[in-house]
CSV table of C-alpha atoms in Angstrom, one decimal:
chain,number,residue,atom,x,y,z
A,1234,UNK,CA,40.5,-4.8,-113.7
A,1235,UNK,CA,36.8,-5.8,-112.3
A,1236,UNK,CA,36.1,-4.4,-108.6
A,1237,UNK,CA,33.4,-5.7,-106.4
A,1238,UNK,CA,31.0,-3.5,-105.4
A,1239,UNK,CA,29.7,-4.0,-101.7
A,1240,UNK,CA,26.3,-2.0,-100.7
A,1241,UNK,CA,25.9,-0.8,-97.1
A,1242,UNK,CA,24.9,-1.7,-94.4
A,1243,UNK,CA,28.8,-3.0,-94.0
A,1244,UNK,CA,28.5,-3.9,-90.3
A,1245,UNK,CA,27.3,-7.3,-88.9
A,1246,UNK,CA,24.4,-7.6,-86.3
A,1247,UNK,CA,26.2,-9.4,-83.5
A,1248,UNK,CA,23.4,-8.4,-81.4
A,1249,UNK,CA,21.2,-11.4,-82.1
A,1250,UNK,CA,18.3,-13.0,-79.5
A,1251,UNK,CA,20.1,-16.1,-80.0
A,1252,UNK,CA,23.9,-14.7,-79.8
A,1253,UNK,CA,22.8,-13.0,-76.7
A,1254,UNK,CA,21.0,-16.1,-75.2
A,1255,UNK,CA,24.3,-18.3,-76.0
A,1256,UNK,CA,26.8,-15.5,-74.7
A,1257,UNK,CA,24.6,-15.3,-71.0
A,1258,UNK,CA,24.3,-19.5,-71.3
A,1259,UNK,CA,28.3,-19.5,-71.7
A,1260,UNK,CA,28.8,-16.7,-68.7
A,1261,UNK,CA,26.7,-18.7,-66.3
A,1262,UNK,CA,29.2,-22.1,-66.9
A,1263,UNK,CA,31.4,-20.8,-63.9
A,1264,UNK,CA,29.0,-20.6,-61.4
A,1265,UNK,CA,26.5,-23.6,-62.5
A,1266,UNK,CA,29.7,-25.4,-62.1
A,1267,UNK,CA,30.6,-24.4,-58.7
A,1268,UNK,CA,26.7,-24.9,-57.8
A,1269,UNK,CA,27.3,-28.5,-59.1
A,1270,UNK,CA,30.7,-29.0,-57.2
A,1271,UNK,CA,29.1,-27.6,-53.3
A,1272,UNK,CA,25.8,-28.7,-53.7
A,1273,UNK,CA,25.1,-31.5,-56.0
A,1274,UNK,CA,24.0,-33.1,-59.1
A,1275,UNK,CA,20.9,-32.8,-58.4
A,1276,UNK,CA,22.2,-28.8,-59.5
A,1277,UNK,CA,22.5,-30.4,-63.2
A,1278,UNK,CA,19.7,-32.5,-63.1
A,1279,UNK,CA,17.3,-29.6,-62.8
A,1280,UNK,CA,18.9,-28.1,-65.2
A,1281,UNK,CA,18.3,-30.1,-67.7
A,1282,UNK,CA,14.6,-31.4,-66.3
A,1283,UNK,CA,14.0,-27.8,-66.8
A,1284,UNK,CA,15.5,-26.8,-70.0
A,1285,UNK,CA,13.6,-29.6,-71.3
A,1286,UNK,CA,10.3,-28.3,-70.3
A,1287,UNK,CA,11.1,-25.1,-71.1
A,1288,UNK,CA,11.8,-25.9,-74.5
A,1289,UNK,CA,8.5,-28.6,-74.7
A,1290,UNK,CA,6.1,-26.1,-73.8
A,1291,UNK,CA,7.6,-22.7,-76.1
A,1292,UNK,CA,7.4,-25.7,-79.0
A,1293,UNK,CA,3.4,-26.5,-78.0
A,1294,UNK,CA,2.3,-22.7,-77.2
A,1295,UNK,CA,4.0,-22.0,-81.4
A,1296,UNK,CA,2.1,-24.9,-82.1
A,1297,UNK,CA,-1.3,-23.5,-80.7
A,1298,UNK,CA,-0.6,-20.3,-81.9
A,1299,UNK,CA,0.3,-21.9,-85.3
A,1300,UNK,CA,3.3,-19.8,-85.3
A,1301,UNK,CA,6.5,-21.4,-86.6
A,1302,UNK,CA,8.3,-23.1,-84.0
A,1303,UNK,CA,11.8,-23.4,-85.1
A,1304,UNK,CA,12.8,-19.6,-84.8
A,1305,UNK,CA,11.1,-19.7,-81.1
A,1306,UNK,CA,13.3,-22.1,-79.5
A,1307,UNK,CA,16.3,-21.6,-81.3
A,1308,UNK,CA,16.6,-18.2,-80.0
A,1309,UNK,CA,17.8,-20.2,-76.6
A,1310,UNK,CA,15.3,-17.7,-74.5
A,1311,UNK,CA,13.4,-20.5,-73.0
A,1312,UNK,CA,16.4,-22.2,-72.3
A,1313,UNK,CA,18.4,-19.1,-70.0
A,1314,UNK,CA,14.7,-19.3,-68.7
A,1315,UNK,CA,14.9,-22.5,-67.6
A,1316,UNK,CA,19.0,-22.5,-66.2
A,1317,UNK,CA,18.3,-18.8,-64.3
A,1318,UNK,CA,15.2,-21.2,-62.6
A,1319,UNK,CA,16.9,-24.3,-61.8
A,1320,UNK,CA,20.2,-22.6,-60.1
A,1321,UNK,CA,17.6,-20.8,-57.9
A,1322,UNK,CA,15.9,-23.4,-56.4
A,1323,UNK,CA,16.7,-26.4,-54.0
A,1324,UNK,CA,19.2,-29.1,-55.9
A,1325,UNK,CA,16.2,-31.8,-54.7
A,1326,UNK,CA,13.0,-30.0,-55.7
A,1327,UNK,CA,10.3,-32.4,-56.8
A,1328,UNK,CA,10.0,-32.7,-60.1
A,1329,UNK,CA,6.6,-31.9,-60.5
A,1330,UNK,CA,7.3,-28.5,-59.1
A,1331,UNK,CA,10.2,-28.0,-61.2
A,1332,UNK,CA,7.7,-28.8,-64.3
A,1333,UNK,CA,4.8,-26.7,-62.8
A,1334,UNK,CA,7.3,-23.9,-62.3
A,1335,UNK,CA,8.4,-23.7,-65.9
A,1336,UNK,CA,4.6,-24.3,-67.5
A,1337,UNK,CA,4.0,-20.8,-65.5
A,1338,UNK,CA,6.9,-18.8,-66.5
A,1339,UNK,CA,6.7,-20.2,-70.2
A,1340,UNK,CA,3.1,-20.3,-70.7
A,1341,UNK,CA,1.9,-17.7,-68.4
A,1342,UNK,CA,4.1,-14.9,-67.6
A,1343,UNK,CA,6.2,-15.0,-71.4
A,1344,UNK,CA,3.9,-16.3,-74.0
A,1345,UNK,CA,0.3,-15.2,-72.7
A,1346,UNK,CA,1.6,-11.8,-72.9
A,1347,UNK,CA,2.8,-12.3,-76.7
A,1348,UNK,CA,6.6,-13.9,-76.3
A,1349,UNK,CA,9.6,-12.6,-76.1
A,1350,UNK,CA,9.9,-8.7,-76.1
A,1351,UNK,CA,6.3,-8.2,-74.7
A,1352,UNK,CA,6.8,-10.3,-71.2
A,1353,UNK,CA,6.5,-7.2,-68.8
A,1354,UNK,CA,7.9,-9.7,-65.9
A,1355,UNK,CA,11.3,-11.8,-65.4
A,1356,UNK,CA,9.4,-15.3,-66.1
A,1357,UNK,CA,12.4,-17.4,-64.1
A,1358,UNK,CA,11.5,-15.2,-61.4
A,1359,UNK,CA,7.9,-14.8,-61.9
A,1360,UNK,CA,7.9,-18.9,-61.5
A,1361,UNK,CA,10.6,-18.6,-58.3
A,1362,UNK,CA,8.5,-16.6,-56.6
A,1363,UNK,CA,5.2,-18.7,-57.8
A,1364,UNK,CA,6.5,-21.8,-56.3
A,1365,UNK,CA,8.3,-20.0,-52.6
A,1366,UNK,CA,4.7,-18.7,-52.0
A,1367,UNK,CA,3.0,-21.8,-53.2
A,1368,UNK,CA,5.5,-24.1,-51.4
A,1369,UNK,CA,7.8,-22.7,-49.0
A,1370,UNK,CA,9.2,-25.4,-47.6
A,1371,UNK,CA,10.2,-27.3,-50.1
A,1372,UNK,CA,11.1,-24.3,-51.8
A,1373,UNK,CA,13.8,-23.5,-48.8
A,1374,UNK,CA,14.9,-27.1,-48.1
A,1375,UNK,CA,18.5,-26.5,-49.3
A,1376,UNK,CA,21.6,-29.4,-49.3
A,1377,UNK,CA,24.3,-29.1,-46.9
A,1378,UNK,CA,27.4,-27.8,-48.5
A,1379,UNK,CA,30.1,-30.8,-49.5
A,1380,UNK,CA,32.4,-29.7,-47.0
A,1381,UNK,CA,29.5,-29.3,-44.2
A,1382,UNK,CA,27.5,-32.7,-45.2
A,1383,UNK,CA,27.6,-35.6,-43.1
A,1384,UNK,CA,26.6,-37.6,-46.4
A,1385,UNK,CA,27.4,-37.3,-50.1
A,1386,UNK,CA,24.6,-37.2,-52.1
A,1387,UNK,CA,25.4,-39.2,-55.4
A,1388,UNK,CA,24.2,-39.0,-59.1
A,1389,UNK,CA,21.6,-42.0,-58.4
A,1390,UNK,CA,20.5,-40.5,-54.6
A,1391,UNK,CA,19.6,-37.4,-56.8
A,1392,UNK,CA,17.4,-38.9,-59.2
A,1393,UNK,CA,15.7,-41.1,-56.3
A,1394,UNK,CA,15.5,-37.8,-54.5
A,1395,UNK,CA,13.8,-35.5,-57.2
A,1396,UNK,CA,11.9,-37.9,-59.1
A,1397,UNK,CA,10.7,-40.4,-55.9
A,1398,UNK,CA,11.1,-38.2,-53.1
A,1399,UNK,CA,13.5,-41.3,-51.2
A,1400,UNK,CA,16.2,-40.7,-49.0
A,1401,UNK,CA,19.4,-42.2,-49.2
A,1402,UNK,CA,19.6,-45.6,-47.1
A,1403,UNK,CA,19.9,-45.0,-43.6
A,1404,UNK,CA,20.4,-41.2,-44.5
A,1405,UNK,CA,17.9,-38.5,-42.6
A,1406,UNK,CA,17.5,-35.1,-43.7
A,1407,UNK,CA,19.4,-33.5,-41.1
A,1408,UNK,CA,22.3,-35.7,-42.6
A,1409,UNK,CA,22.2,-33.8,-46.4
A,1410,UNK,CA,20.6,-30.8,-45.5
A,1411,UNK,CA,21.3,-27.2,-44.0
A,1412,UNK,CA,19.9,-23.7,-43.8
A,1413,UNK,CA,21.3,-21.0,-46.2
A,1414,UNK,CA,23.5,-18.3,-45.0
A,1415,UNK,CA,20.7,-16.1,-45.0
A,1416,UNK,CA,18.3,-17.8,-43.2
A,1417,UNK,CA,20.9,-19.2,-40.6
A,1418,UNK,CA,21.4,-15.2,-40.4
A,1419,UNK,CA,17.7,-13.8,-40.1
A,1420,UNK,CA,16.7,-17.2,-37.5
A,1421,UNK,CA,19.8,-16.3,-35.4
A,1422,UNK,CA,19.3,-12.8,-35.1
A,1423,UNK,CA,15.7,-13.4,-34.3
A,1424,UNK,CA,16.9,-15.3,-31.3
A,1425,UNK,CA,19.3,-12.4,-29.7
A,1426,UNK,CA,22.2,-14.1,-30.9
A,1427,UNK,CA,24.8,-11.2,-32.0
A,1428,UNK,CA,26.8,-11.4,-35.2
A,1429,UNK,CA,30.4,-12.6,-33.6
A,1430,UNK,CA,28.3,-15.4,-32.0
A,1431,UNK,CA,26.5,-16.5,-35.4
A,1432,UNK,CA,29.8,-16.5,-37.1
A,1433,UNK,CA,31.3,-19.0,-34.8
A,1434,UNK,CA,28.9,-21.9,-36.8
A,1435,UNK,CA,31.4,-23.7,-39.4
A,1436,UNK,CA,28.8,-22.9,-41.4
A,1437,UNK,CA,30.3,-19.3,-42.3
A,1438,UNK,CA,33.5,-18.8,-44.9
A,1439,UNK,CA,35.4,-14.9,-45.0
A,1440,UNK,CA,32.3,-13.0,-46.1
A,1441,UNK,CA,29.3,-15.5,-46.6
A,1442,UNK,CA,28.6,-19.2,-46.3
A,1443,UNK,CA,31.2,-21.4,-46.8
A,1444,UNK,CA,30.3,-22.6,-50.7
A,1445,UNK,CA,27.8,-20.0,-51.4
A,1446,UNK,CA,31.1,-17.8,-52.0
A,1447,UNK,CA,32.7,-19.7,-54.8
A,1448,UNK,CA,29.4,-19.7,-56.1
A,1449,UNK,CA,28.8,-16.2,-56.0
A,1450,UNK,CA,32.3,-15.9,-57.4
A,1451,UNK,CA,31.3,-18.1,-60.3
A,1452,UNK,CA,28.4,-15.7,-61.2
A,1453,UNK,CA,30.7,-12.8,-60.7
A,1454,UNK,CA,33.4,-14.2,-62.9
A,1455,UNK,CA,30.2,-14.5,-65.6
A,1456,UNK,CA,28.8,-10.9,-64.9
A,1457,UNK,CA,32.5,-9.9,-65.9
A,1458,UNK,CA,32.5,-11.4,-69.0
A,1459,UNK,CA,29.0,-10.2,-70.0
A,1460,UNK,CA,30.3,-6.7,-69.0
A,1461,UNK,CA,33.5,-7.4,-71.3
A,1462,UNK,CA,31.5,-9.0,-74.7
A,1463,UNK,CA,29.1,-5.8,-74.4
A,1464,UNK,CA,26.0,-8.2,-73.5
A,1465,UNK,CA,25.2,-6.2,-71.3
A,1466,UNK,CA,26.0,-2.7,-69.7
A,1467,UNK,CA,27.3,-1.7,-66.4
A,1468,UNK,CA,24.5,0.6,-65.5
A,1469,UNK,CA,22.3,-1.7,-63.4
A,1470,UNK,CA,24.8,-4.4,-61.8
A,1471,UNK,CA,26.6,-1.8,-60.2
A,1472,UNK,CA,24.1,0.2,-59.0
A,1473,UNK,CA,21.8,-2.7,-57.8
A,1474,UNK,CA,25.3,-3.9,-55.9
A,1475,UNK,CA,26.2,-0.3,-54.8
A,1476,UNK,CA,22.9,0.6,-53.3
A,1477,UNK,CA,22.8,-2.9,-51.6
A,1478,UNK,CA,26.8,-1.9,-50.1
A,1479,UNK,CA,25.8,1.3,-49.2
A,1480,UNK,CA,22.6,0.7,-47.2
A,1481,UNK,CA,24.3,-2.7,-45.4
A,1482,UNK,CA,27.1,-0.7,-45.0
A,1483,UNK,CA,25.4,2.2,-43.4
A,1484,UNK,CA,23.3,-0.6,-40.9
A,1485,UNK,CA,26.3,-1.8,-40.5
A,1486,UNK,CA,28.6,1.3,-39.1
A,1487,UNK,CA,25.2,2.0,-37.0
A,1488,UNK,CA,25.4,-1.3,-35.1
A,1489,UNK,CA,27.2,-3.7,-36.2
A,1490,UNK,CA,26.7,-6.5,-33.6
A,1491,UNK,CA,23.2,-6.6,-35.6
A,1492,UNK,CA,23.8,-6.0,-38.9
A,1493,UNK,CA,26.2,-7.9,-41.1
A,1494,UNK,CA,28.8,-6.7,-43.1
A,1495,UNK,CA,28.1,-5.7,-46.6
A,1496,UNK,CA,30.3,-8.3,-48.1
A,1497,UNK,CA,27.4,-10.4,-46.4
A,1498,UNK,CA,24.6,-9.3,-48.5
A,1499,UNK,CA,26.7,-9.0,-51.8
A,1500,UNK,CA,28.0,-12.6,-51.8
A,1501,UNK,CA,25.2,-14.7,-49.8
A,1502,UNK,CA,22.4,-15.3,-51.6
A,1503,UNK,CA,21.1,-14.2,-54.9
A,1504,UNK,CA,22.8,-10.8,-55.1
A,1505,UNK,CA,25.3,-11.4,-57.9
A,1506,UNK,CA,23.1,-13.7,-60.2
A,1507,UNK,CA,20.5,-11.6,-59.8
A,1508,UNK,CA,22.5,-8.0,-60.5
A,1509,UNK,CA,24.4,-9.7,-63.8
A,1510,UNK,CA,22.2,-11.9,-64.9
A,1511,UNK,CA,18.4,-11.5,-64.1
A,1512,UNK,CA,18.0,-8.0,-62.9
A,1513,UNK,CA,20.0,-7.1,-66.7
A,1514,UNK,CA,16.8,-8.8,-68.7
A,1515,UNK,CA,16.6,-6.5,-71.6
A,1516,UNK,CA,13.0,-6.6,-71.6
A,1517,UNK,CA,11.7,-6.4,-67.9
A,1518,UNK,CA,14.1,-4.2,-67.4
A,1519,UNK,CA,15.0,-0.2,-67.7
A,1520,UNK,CA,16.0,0.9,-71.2
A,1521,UNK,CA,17.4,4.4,-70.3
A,1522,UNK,CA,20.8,5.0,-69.3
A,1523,UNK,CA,19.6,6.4,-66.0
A,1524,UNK,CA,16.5,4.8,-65.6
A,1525,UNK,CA,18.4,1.6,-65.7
A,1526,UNK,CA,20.6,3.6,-62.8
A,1527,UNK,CA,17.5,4.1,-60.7
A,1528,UNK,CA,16.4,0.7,-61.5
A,1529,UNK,CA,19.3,-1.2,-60.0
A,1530,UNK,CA,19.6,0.9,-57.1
A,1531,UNK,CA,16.0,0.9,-56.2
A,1532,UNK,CA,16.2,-3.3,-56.6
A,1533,UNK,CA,19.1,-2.6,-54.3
A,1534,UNK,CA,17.6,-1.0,-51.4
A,1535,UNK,CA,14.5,-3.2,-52.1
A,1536,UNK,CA,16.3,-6.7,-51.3
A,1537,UNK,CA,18.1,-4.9,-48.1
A,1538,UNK,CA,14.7,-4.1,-47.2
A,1539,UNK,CA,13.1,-7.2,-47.4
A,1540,UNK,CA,16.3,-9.3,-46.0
A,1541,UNK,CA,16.3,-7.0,-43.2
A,1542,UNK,CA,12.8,-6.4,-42.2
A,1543,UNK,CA,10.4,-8.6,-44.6
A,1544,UNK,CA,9.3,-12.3,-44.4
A,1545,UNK,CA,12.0,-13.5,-46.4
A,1546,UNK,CA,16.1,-14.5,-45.9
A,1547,UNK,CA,16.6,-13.7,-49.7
A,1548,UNK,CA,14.8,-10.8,-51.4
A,1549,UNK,CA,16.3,-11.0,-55.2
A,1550,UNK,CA,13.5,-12.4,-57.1
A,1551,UNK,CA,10.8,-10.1,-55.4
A,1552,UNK,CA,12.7,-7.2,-55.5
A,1553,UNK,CA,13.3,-7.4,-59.2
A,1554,UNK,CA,9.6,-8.2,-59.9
A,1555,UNK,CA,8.5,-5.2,-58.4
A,1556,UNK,CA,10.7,-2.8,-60.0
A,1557,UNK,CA,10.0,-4.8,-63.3
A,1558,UNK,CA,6.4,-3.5,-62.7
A,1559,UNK,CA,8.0,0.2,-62.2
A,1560,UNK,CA,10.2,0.3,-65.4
A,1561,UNK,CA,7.7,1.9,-67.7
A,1562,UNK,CA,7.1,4.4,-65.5
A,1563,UNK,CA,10.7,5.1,-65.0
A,1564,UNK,CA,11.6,4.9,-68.7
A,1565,UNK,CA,8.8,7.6,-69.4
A,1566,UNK,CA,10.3,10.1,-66.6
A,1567,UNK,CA,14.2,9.9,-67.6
A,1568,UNK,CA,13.6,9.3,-71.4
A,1569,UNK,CA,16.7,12.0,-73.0
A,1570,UNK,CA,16.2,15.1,-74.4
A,1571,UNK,CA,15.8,14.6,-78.4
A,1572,UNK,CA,19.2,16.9,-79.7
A,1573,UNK,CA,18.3,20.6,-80.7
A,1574,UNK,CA,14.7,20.3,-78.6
A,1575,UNK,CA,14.0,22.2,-75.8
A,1576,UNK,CA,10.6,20.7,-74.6
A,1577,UNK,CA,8.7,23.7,-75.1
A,1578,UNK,CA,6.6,24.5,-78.6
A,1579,UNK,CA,7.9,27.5,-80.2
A,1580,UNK,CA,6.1,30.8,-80.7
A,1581,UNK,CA,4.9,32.2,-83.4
């Protein structure tokens, strides 16, 4: 009787760049769909105007490099690049911004510093933040939710509005469009208006915006099954989302005619795609079991900061980038003591 002899390693490398990529491009599906469903097709349209140059551009940077080009793009990084950009701007950006945006997260912020595993910044976010400070008003100019729009934008209206910049027929702006929970939030408060008198716009749902929930649910739903498939751990999510809680909720308790309630913060916005999905970037990110503690948390306080007190509504994108820049530095200081070392060199 013959027996077949297997050599180790026996286990499989689920783990892969382009598992991981597919697994994140699967988790966002619930959200990008409820994007698409509130807010438009223009949601989809970027999406793929994006993906597109995304993938055009890692393709010609292998080709300059002379590197091959199939393993680079079918590793599906550029392409989570490119969806993690498109749901986080305006459904009728230009196109031309929506191609600048992805030339400099591609080009610049991943590939100049060597590809993937060597960008020391979240390139979607890198480009977000790129184009808001380039050009903030088209960068903020946000569709009405369905349920809040005097007019419908259709498939065709999309396409005329991204690629042409027209207007529906006899449609003006004011018609389509409408500021974000956030800002409605900030420009109200800004005016004396106190919280019970904000909330009385139809624009508000239980927590948030009415929309902007589901959405938020969406990405939640995602996060969840990332947690569950071991894509990711739960180290920073819940620590970005606790530290955001905790100091709303503290503001909050203090005076709460002026402060919104922490639900506010966590489902309005950029809080729960940025905690699951961009914050958890395995390589702008923490490595450390604690470090990636202190690195949620801190991107935590950071966007209740900004929302609260900086220039601007939403604070996701430049929280993260800012504590991608203090992840080294937090690695080094809470790397783990190596078993049976005690740190200090032994005496003769």
């Amino acid at each position: 009787m013959s027996a077949t002899l297997v050599c180790s390693p026996h286990g499989s490398r689920p783990n892969r760049v382009d598992r991981v990529m597919q697994e994140v491009l699967l988790a966002l599906v619930p959200g990008v769909l409820a994007m698409i469903w509130f807010f438009g097709w223009g949601v989809l349209i970027n999406i793929m105007l994006a993906v597109a140059v995304a993938v055009a551009a890692e393709a010609a940077v292998m080709l300059v490099r002379r590197r091959p080009i199939g393993p680079a793009i079918g590793d599906y990084s550029a392409v989570v690049t490119a969806v993690l950009f498109a749901i986080s701007v305006p459904p009728t950006l230009p196109w031309w911004m929506t191609l600048l945006g992805m030339l400099f997260a591609i080009v610049l912020v991943k590939q100049l510093y060597g590809g993937i595993g060597y960008n020391p910044f979240n390139p979607a976010m890198a480009a977000y933040v790129f184009l808001l400070v380039s050009y903030p008003v088209a960068m903020t100019t946000w569709l009405a939710p369905d349920m809040l729009a005097e007019h419908a934008v259709s498939f065709t209206e999309s396409l005329r509005l991204i690629f042409a910049g027209a207007l529906p027929s006899g449609v003006e702006w004011d018609a389509i469009s409408a500021a974000t929970p956030l800002d409605e939030m900030r420009g109200k408060l800004d005016q004396g208006m106190s919280i019970a008198e904000i909330r009385l716009s139809p624009l508000w749902g239980d927590f948030g915006g009415r929309g902007w929930e589901w959405v938020a649910n969406g990405f939640l739903l995602g996060g969840v099954y990332l947690l569950w498939r071991r894509i990711i751990t739960w180290h920073i999510p819940v620590s970005m989302l606790a530290a955001l809680a905790v100091a709303a909720g503290a503001f909050w308790l203090l005076d709460p005619t002026t402060h919104p309630v922490p639900a506010f913060h966590l489902f309005s916005g950029a809080a729960i795609v940025g905690a699951f999905f961009i914050a958890t970037d395995p390589v702008s990110a923490c490595t450390t079991k604690t470090g990636q503690i202190i690195f949620g948390a801190s991107i935590g306080l950071v966007v209740f900061v900004i929302r609260t007190w900086g220039g601007y509504p939403d604070a996701v994108a430049f929280a993260v980038l800012l504590m991608n820049i203090a992840a080294p530095t937090i690695d080094h200081y809470t790397q783990p003591r190596v078993f049976g070392h005690t740190g200090n060199r032994a005496k003769p």
